[in-house]
XYZ file of C-alpha atoms in Angstrom:
590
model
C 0.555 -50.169 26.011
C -0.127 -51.205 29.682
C 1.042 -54.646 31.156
C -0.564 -56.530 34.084
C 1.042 -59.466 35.893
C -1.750 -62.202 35.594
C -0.943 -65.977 36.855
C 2.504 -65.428 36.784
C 2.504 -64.467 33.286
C 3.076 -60.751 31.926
C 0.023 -59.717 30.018
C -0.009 -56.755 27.151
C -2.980 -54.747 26.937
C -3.291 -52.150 24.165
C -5.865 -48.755 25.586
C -7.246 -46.126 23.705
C -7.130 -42.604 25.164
C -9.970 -40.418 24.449
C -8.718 -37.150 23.840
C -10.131 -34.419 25.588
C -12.883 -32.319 23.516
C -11.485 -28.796 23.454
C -13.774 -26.250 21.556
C -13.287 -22.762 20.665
C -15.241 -19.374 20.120
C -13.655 -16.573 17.888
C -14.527 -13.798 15.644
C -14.629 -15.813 12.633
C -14.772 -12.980 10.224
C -11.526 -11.360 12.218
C -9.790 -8.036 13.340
C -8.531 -4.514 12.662
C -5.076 -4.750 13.741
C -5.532 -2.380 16.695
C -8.417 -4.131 17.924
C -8.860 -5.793 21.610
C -8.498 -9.542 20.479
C -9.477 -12.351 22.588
C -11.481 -15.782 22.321
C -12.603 -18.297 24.204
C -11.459 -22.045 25.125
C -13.562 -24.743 26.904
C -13.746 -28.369 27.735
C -15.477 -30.515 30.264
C -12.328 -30.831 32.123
C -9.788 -28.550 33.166
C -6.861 -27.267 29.861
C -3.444 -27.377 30.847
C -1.373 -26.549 27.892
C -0.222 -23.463 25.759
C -2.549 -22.354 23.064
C -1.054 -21.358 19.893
C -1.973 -19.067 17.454
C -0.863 -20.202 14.318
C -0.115 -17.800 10.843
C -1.185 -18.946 7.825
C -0.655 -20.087 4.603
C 3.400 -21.145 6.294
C 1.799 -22.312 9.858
C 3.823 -21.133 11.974
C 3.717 -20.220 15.336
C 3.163 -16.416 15.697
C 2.250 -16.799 19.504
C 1.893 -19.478 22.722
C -0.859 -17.934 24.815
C -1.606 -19.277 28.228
C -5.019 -19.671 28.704
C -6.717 -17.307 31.576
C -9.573 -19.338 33.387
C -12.841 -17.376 33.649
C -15.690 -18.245 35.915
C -18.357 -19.761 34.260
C -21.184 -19.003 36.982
C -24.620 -19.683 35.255
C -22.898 -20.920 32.269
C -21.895 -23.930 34.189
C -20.959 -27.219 32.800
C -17.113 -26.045 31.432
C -14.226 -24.712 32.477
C -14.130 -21.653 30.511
C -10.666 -19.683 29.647
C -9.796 -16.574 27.854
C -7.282 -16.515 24.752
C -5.866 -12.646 24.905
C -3.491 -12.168 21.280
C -4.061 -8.252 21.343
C -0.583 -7.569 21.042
C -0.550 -9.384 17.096
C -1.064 -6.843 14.545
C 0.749 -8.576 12.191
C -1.907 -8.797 8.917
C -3.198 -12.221 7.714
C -5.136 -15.644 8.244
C -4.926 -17.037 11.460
C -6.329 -19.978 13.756
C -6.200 -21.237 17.086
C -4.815 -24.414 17.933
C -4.404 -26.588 21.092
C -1.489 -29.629 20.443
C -2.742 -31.800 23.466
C -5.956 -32.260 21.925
C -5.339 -31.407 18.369
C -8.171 -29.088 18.034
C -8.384 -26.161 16.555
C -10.581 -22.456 15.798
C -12.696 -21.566 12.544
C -9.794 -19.250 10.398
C -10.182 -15.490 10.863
C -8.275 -12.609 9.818
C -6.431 -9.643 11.410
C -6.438 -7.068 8.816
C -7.588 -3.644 8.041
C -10.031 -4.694 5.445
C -11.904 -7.307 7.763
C -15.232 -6.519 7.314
C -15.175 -4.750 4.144
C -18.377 -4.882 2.213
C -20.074 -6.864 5.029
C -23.063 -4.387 4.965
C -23.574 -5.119 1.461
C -24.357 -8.461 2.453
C -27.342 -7.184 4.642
C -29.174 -5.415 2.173
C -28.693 -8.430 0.107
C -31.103 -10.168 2.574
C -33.397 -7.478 2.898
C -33.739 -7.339 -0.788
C -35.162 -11.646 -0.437
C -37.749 -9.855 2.122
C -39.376 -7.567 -0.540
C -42.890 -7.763 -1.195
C -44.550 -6.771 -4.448
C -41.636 -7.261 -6.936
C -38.934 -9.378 -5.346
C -35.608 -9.280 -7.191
C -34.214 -12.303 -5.604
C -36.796 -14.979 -7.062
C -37.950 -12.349 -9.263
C -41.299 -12.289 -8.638
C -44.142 -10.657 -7.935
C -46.687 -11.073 -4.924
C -49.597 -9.961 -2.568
C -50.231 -7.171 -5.527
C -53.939 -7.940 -3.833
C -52.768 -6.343 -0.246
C -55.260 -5.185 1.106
C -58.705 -5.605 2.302
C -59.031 -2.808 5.417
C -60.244 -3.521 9.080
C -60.992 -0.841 11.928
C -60.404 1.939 9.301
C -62.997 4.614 8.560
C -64.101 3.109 5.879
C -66.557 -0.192 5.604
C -65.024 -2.987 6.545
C -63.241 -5.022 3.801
C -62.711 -1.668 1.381
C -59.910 -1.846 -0.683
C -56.887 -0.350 -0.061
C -53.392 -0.367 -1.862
C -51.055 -1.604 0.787
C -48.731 -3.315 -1.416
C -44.867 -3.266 -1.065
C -42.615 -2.868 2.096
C -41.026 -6.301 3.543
C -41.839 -9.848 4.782
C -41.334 -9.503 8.188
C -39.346 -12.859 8.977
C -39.405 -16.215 7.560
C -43.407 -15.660 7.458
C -44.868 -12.989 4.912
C -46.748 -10.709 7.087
C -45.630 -6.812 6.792
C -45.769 -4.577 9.652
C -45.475 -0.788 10.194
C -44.064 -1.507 13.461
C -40.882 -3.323 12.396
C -40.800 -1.201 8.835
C -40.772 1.573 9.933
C -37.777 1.301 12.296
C -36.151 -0.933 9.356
C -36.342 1.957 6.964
C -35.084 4.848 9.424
C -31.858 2.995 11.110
C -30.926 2.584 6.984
C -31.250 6.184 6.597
C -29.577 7.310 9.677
C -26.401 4.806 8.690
C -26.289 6.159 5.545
C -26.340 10.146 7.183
C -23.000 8.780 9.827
C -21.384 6.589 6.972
C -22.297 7.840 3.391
C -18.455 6.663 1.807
C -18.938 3.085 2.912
C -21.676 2.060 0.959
C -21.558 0.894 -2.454
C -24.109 0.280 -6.034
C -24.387 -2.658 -7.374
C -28.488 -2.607 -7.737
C -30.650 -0.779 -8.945
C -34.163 0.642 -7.524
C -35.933 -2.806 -8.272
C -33.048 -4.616 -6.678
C -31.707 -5.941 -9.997
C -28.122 -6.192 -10.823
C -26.595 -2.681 -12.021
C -26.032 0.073 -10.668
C -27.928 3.014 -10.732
C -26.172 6.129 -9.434
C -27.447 5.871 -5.997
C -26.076 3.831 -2.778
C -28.059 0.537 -2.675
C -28.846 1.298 1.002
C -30.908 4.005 -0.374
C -32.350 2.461 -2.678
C -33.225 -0.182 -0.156
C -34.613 3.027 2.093
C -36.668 4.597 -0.840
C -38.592 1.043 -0.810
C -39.601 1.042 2.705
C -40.284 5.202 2.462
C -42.725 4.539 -0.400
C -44.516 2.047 1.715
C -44.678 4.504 4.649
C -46.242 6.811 1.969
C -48.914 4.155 1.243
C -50.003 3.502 4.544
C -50.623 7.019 5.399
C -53.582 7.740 2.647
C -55.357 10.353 4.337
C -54.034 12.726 7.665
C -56.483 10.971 9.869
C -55.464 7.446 8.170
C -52.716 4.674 9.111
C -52.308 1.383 7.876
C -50.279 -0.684 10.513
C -50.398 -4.050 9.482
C -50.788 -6.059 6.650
C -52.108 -10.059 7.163
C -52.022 -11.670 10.782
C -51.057 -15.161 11.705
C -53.458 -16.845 9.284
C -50.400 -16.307 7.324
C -48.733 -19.839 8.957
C -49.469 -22.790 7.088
C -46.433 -24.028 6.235
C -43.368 -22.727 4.246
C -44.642 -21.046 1.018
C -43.252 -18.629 -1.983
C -44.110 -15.530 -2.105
C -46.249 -15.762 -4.900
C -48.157 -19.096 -4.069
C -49.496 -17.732 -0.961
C -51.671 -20.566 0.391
C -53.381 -18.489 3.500
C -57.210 -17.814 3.131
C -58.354 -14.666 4.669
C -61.611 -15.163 3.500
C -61.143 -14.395 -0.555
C -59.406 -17.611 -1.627
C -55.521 -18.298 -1.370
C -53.060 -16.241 -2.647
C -55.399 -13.621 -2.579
C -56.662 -10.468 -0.212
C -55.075 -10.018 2.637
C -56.208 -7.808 5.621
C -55.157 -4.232 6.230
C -55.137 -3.000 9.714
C -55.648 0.582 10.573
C -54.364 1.938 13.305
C -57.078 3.129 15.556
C -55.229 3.371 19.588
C -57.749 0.685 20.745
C -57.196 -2.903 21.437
C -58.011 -4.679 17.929
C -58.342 -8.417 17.101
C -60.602 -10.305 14.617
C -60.526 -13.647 16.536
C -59.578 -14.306 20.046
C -56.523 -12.849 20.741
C -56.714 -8.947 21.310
C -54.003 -6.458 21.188
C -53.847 -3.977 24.195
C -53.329 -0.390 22.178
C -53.554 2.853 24.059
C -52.797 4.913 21.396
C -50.611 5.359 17.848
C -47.517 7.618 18.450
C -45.351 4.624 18.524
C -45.650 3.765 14.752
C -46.893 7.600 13.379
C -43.766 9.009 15.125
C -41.282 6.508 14.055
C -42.799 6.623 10.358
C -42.435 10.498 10.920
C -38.690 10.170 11.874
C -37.732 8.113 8.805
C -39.782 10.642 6.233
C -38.226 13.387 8.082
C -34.632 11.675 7.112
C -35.557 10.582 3.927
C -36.991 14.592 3.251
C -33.240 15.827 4.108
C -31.640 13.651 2.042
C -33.493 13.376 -1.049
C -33.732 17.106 -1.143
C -30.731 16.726 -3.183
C -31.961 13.445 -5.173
C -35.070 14.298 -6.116
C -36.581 17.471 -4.570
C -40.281 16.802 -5.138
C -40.218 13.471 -3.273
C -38.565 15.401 -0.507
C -41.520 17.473 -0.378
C -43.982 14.625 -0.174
C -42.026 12.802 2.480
C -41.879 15.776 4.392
C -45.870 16.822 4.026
C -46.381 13.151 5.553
C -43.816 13.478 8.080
C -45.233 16.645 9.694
C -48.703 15.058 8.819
C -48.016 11.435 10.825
C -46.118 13.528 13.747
C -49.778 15.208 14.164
C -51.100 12.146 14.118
C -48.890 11.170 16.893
C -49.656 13.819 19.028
C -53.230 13.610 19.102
C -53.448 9.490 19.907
C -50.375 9.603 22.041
C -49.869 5.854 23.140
C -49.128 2.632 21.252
C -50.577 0.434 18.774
C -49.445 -3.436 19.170
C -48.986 -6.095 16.393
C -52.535 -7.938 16.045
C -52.852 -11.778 16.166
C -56.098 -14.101 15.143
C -55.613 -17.519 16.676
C -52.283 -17.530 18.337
C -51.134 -15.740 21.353
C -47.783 -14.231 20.215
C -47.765 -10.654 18.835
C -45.594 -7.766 18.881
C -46.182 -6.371 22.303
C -44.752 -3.008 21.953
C -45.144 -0.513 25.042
C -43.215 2.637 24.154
C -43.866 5.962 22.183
C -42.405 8.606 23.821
C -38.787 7.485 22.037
C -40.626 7.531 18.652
C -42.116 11.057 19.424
C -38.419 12.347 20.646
C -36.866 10.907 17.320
C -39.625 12.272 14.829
C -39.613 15.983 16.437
C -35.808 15.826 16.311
C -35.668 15.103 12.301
C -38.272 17.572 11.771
C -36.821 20.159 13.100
C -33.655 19.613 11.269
C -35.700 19.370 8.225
C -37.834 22.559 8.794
C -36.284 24.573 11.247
C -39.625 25.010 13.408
C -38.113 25.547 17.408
C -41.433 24.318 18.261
C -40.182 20.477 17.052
C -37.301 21.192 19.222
C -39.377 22.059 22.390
C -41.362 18.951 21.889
C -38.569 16.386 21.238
C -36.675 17.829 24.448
C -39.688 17.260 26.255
C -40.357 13.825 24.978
C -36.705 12.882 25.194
C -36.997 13.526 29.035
C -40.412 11.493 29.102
C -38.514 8.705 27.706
C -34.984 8.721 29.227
C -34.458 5.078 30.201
C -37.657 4.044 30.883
C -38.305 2.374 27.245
C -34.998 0.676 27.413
C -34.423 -2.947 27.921
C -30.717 -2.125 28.683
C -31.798 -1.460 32.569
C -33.787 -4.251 32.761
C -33.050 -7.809 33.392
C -36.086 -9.059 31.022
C -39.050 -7.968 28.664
C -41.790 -9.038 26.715
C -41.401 -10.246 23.255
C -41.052 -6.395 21.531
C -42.095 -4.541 24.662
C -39.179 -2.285 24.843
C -39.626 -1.978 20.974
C -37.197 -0.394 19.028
C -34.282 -1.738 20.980
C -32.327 1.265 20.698
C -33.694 5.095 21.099
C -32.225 6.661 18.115
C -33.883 9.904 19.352
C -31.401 10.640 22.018
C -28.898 10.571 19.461
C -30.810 12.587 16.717
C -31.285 15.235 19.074
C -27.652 15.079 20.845
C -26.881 17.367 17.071
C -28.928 20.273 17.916
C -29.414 20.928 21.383
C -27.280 22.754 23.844
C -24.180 21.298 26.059
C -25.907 20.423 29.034
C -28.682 18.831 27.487
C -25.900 16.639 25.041
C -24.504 15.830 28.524
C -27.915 14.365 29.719
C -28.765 12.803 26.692
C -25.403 10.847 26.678
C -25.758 10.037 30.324
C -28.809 8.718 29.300
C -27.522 6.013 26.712
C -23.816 5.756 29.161
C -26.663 4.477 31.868
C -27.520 1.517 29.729
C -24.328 0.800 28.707
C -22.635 0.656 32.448
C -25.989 -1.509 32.995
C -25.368 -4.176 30.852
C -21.570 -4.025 31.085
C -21.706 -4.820 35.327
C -23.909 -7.776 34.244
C -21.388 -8.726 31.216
C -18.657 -8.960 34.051
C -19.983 -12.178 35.134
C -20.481 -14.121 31.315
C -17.048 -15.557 30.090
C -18.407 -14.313 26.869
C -18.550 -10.257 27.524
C -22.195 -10.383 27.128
C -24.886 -8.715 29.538
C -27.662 -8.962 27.886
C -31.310 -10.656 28.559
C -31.356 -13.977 26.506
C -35.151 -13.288 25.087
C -36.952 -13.736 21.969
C -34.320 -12.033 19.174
C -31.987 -11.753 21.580
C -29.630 -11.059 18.978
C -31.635 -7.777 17.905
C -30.340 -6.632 21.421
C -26.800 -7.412 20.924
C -26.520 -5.540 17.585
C -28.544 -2.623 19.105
C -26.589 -2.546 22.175
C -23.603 -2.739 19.791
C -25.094 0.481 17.840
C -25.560 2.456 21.007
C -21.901 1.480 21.941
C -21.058 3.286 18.771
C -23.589 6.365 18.771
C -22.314 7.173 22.839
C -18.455 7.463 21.270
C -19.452 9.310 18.229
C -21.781 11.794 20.611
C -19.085 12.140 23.993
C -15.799 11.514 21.994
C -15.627 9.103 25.064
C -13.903 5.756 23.600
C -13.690 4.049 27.147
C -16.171 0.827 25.839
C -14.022 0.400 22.882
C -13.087 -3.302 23.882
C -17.143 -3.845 25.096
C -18.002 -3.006 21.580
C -15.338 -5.397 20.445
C -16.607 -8.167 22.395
C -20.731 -7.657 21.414
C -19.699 -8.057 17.701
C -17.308 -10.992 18.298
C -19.872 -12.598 20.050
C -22.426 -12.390 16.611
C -19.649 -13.204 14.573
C -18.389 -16.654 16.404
C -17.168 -15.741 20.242
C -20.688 -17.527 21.400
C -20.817 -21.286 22.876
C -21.911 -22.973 19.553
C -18.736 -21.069 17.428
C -20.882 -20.018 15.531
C -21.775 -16.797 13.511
C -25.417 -15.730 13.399
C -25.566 -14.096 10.225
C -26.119 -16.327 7.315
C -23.809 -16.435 4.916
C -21.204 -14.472 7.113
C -18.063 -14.883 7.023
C -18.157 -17.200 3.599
C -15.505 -19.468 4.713
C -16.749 -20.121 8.222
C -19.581 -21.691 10.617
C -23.103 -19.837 9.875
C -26.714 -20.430 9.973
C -27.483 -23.020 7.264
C -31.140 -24.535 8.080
C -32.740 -21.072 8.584
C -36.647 -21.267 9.540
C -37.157 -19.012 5.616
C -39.482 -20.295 2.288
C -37.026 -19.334 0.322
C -33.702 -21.693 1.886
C -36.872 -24.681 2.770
C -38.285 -24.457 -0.993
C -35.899 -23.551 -2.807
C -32.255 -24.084 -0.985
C -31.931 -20.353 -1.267
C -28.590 -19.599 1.050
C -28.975 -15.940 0.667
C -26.017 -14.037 2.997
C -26.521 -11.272 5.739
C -29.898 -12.621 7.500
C -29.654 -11.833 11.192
C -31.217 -14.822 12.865
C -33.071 -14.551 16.372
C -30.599 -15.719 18.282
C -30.122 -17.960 21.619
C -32.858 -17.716 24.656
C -33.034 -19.038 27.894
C -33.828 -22.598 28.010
C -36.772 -21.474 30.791
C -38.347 -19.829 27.663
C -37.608 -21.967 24.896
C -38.610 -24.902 26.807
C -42.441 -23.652 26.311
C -42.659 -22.244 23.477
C -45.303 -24.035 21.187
C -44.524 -25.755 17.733
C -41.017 -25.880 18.151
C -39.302 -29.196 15.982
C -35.864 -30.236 15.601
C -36.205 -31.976 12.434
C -31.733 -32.534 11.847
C -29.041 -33.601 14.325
C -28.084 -30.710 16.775
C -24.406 -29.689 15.203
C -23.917 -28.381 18.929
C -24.831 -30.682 21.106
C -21.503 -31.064 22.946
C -21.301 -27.272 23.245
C -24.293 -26.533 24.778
C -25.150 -25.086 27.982
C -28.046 -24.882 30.635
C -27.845 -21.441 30.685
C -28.937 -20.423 26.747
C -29.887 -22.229 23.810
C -29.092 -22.106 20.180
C -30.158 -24.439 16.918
C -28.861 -24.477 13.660
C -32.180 -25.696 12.577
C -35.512 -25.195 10.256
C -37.901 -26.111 12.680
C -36.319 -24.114 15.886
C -38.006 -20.630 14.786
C -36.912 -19.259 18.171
C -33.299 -19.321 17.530
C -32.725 -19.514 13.827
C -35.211 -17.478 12.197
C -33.740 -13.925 10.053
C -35.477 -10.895 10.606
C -36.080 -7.973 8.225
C -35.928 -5.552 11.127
C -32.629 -6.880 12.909
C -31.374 -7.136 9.803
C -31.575 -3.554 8.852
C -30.563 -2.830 12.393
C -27.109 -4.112 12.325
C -26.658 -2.058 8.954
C -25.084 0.863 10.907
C -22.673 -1.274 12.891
C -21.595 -2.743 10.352
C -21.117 0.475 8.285
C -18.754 1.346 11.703
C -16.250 -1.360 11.014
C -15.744 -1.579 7.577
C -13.668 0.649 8.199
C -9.590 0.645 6.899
């Protein structure tokens, strides 16, 4: 109440407050109990009080923390402060709470079992992005693919390019993106076999079937590899083009026309190191190593490990390994994604990675010094000059993939001075994006591009390959903070993997056929993630067709939708997916 002498006469006037808005950011899925734990606070205006961290199920008070204020530089907009609780190991459910404005964090746990099973979750999702027999809607589609362009053959020849993945929330396939997909699998099952489990079978059906599910998840994108590589002079790189976009569509009512009908033929690209295009767009290919040597590396890996599965199919993958790695050598360069009438493509610019990483599993699969030689040579070629982690921007897929698992492949078999520069290598683009993560309230130093969240999870990966290689666990609480940031330490609170944690904030309105036509919500999508507003201001098409959920959390700096029609930001992947499989792998840990 407030009174106010008026006339001569005392006057009562009843006011309303507004409480201040207080928001927080935290790991919603939790902590080990030795783990660096910290969130974030912010408001408009400046936060005075104590926040407590509160035990559950009795509520009480396990902590009062005094919030630490950061500066917020580009951020801008907030006053930003950090919420340290490191020193709680005490196992359980937990939130965050601040009295003055009664607001409060998502729950999250502290216990050794956090993020137990969480990779499961993944290949759930990458299961939904099967083509040919798809055990989520459990159907069948694009048997037809495909009808071949720029291949030795006449134009519009048939060729079997069925299987492999969708590529996104569209349902084009590409050896660029698969082939990565399939080898990160295989290289997280080789660090982490004990962590993953069998619940499907080979088809993706429920039961198990005596073999890890992220094999079986493997085997389907090595059997595509297979398929693309008919002949030794012969690659298939891509399957369909951006015809493909004509709305949301199942699998198996394909409405795109490629010239036979809908829901028919689809186009098969060959690789051929020259720019290629059917309409006006062209890509600007120099050569094919990229995609033969990557396909290489993950046949090499699948050759060592099925040799005690199933030794005959170890002898095919290896035949096309060495076969593809040829292939690589004599077109050295790199064949792009192909568009037809828009301008967006992958733009990938590196090989010499892909070459490093394929002569690296080869050798270890054959024993030929030769391999060895080569990789060394290539690994050199290639140091940091792929890498997007020394760079403050990049094309969309220039720096393509966004981690060089060759440096670590060959870190097993070469001698101690050449481990040393191999880990200085990957330490280089570490200390690179750390300096820049110094100045984000948020830990984070990476370039807010298209899939910027492919970055974090591969920055997050290298984080974990540079300890396992120099025993070095110095960026221990950098690691910490890259995966708290995907699961919930962000601006929006949010997680950006669907489904993940089950209980918490997560990408809902994903830019997918199967959520939009069939209110599929299928857990462990990896969604593109926040990008500057500079670029997401021109990119074409984009729609915001619900409420923004974050409106009062957003910032000038970066932007993030929880929405269908925002494909920059909230759009799964197939390929980020798969490439958060090993990190994940790393914390389910007890």
């Amino acid at each position: 109440m407030k009174y106010l002498l008026i006339g001569g006469f005392w006057i009562c006037f009843a006011i309303q407050i507004q409480a201040q808005e207080v928001f927080f950011s935290v790991n919603q899925v939790g902590f080990h109990p030795s783990d660096t734990k910290k969130a974030i606070v912010f408001s408009k205006g400046k936060i005075k009080n104590n926040i407590h961290l509160i035990h559950l199920p009795d509520s009480s008070s396990a902590d009062r923390i005094k919030p630490v204020p950061i500066e917020s530089g580009v951020w801008g907009d907030f006053f930003y402060y950090s919420i340290d609780f490191t020193q709680i190991s005490k196992e359980g459910r937990y939130f965050l709470w601040h009295s003055a404005s009664r607001s409060s964090s998502e729950n999250f746990e502290i216990s050794s079992d956090s993020y137990a099973g969480i990779q499961e979750d993944l290949l759930e999702f990458m299961r939904q992005q099967r083509c040919g027999y798809n055990p989520t809607m459990d159907m069948v589609c694009h048997q037809e693919d495909g009808r071949s362009f720029f291949g030795p053959m006449p134009d519009s020849t048939y060729v079997d390019a069925s299987g492999g993945w969708h590529d996104a929330g569209d349902q084009l396939k590409y050896l660029i993106t698969g082939s990565y997909a399939t080898g990160h699998m295989l290289m997280a099952y080789e660090l982490f076999p004990d962590r993953f489990g069998d619940i499907a079978n080979a088809l993706g059906q429920p039961g198990p079937n005596g073999i890890p599910d992220v094999l079986d998840e493997a085997k389907w994108g090595l059997d595509w590899l297979l398929k693309l590589h008919p002949a030794p002079d012969q690659l298939i790189h891509q399957i369909a083009d951006d015809r493909d976009h004509r709305g949301f569509k199942i699998p198996n009512q394909d409405n795109s026309d490629y010239g036979w009908g809908e829901n028919s033929y689809r186009p098969a690209y060959f690789a051929t190191g020259k720019p290629q295009g059917l309409g006006k767009y062209k890509s600007e290919s120099t050569g094919m190593a990229n995609v033969a040597g990557r396909s290489a590396a993950a046949l090499a890996l699948g050759a060592r490990i099925w040799k005690e599965i199933d030794e005959a199919y170890s002898i095919q993958c290896l035949r096309a390994a060495k076969s593809l790695y040829a292939l690589g050598r004599k077109y050295e360069g790199y064949q792009q994604g192909n568009s037809f009438g828009a301008p967006y493509r992958y733009n990938e610019e590196t090989w010499n990675d892909d070459m490093e990483w394929a002569g690296a599993e080869l050798y270890k699969a054959t024993g030929d010094n030769s391999y060895l030689m080569q990789a060394k040579e290539y690994a050199l070629k290639s140091a940091n000059a792929d890498s997007w982690m020394v760079r403050d921007s990049a094309a969309h897929y220039q720096l393509y993939p966004f981690i060089n698992l060759g440096h670590y492949s060959l870190h097993e078999v070469v001698d101690r001075d050449f481990k040393k520069t191999l880990e200085s290598f990957y330490q280089e683009g570490i200390e690179y994006t750390l300096k820049k993560a110094q100045a984000s309230p948020f830990e984070v130093g990476i370039p807010f591009i298209w899939c910027s969240n492919n970055l974090m999870t591969s920055l997050a990966t290298q984080l974990i390959l540079y300890e396992k290689m120099s025993g070095n666990t110095q960026y221990q609480p950098y690691l910490i903070a890259q995966r708290d940031w995907l699961f919930g330490k962000n601006p929006w609170g949010t997680s950006m993997f669907t489904g993940i944690p089950r209980h918490g904030d997560f990408p809902v309105f994903v830019h997918t056929a199967p959520y939009v036509k069939l209110g599929l919500e299928i857990p462990g999508g990896l969604v593109d993630g926040p990008i500057f507003r500079t670029i997401h201001s021109n990119l074409l098409g984009l729609t915001l067709e619900r409420p923004d959920d974050y409106v009062s959390r957003q910032n000038p700096f970066i932007v993030y939708h929880d929405a269908v029609g925002d494909y920059s930001t909230n759009e799964p992947t197939m390929d980020g997916t798969a490439g958060s499989i090993l990190m994940m792998a790393y914390f389910s840990r007890k």
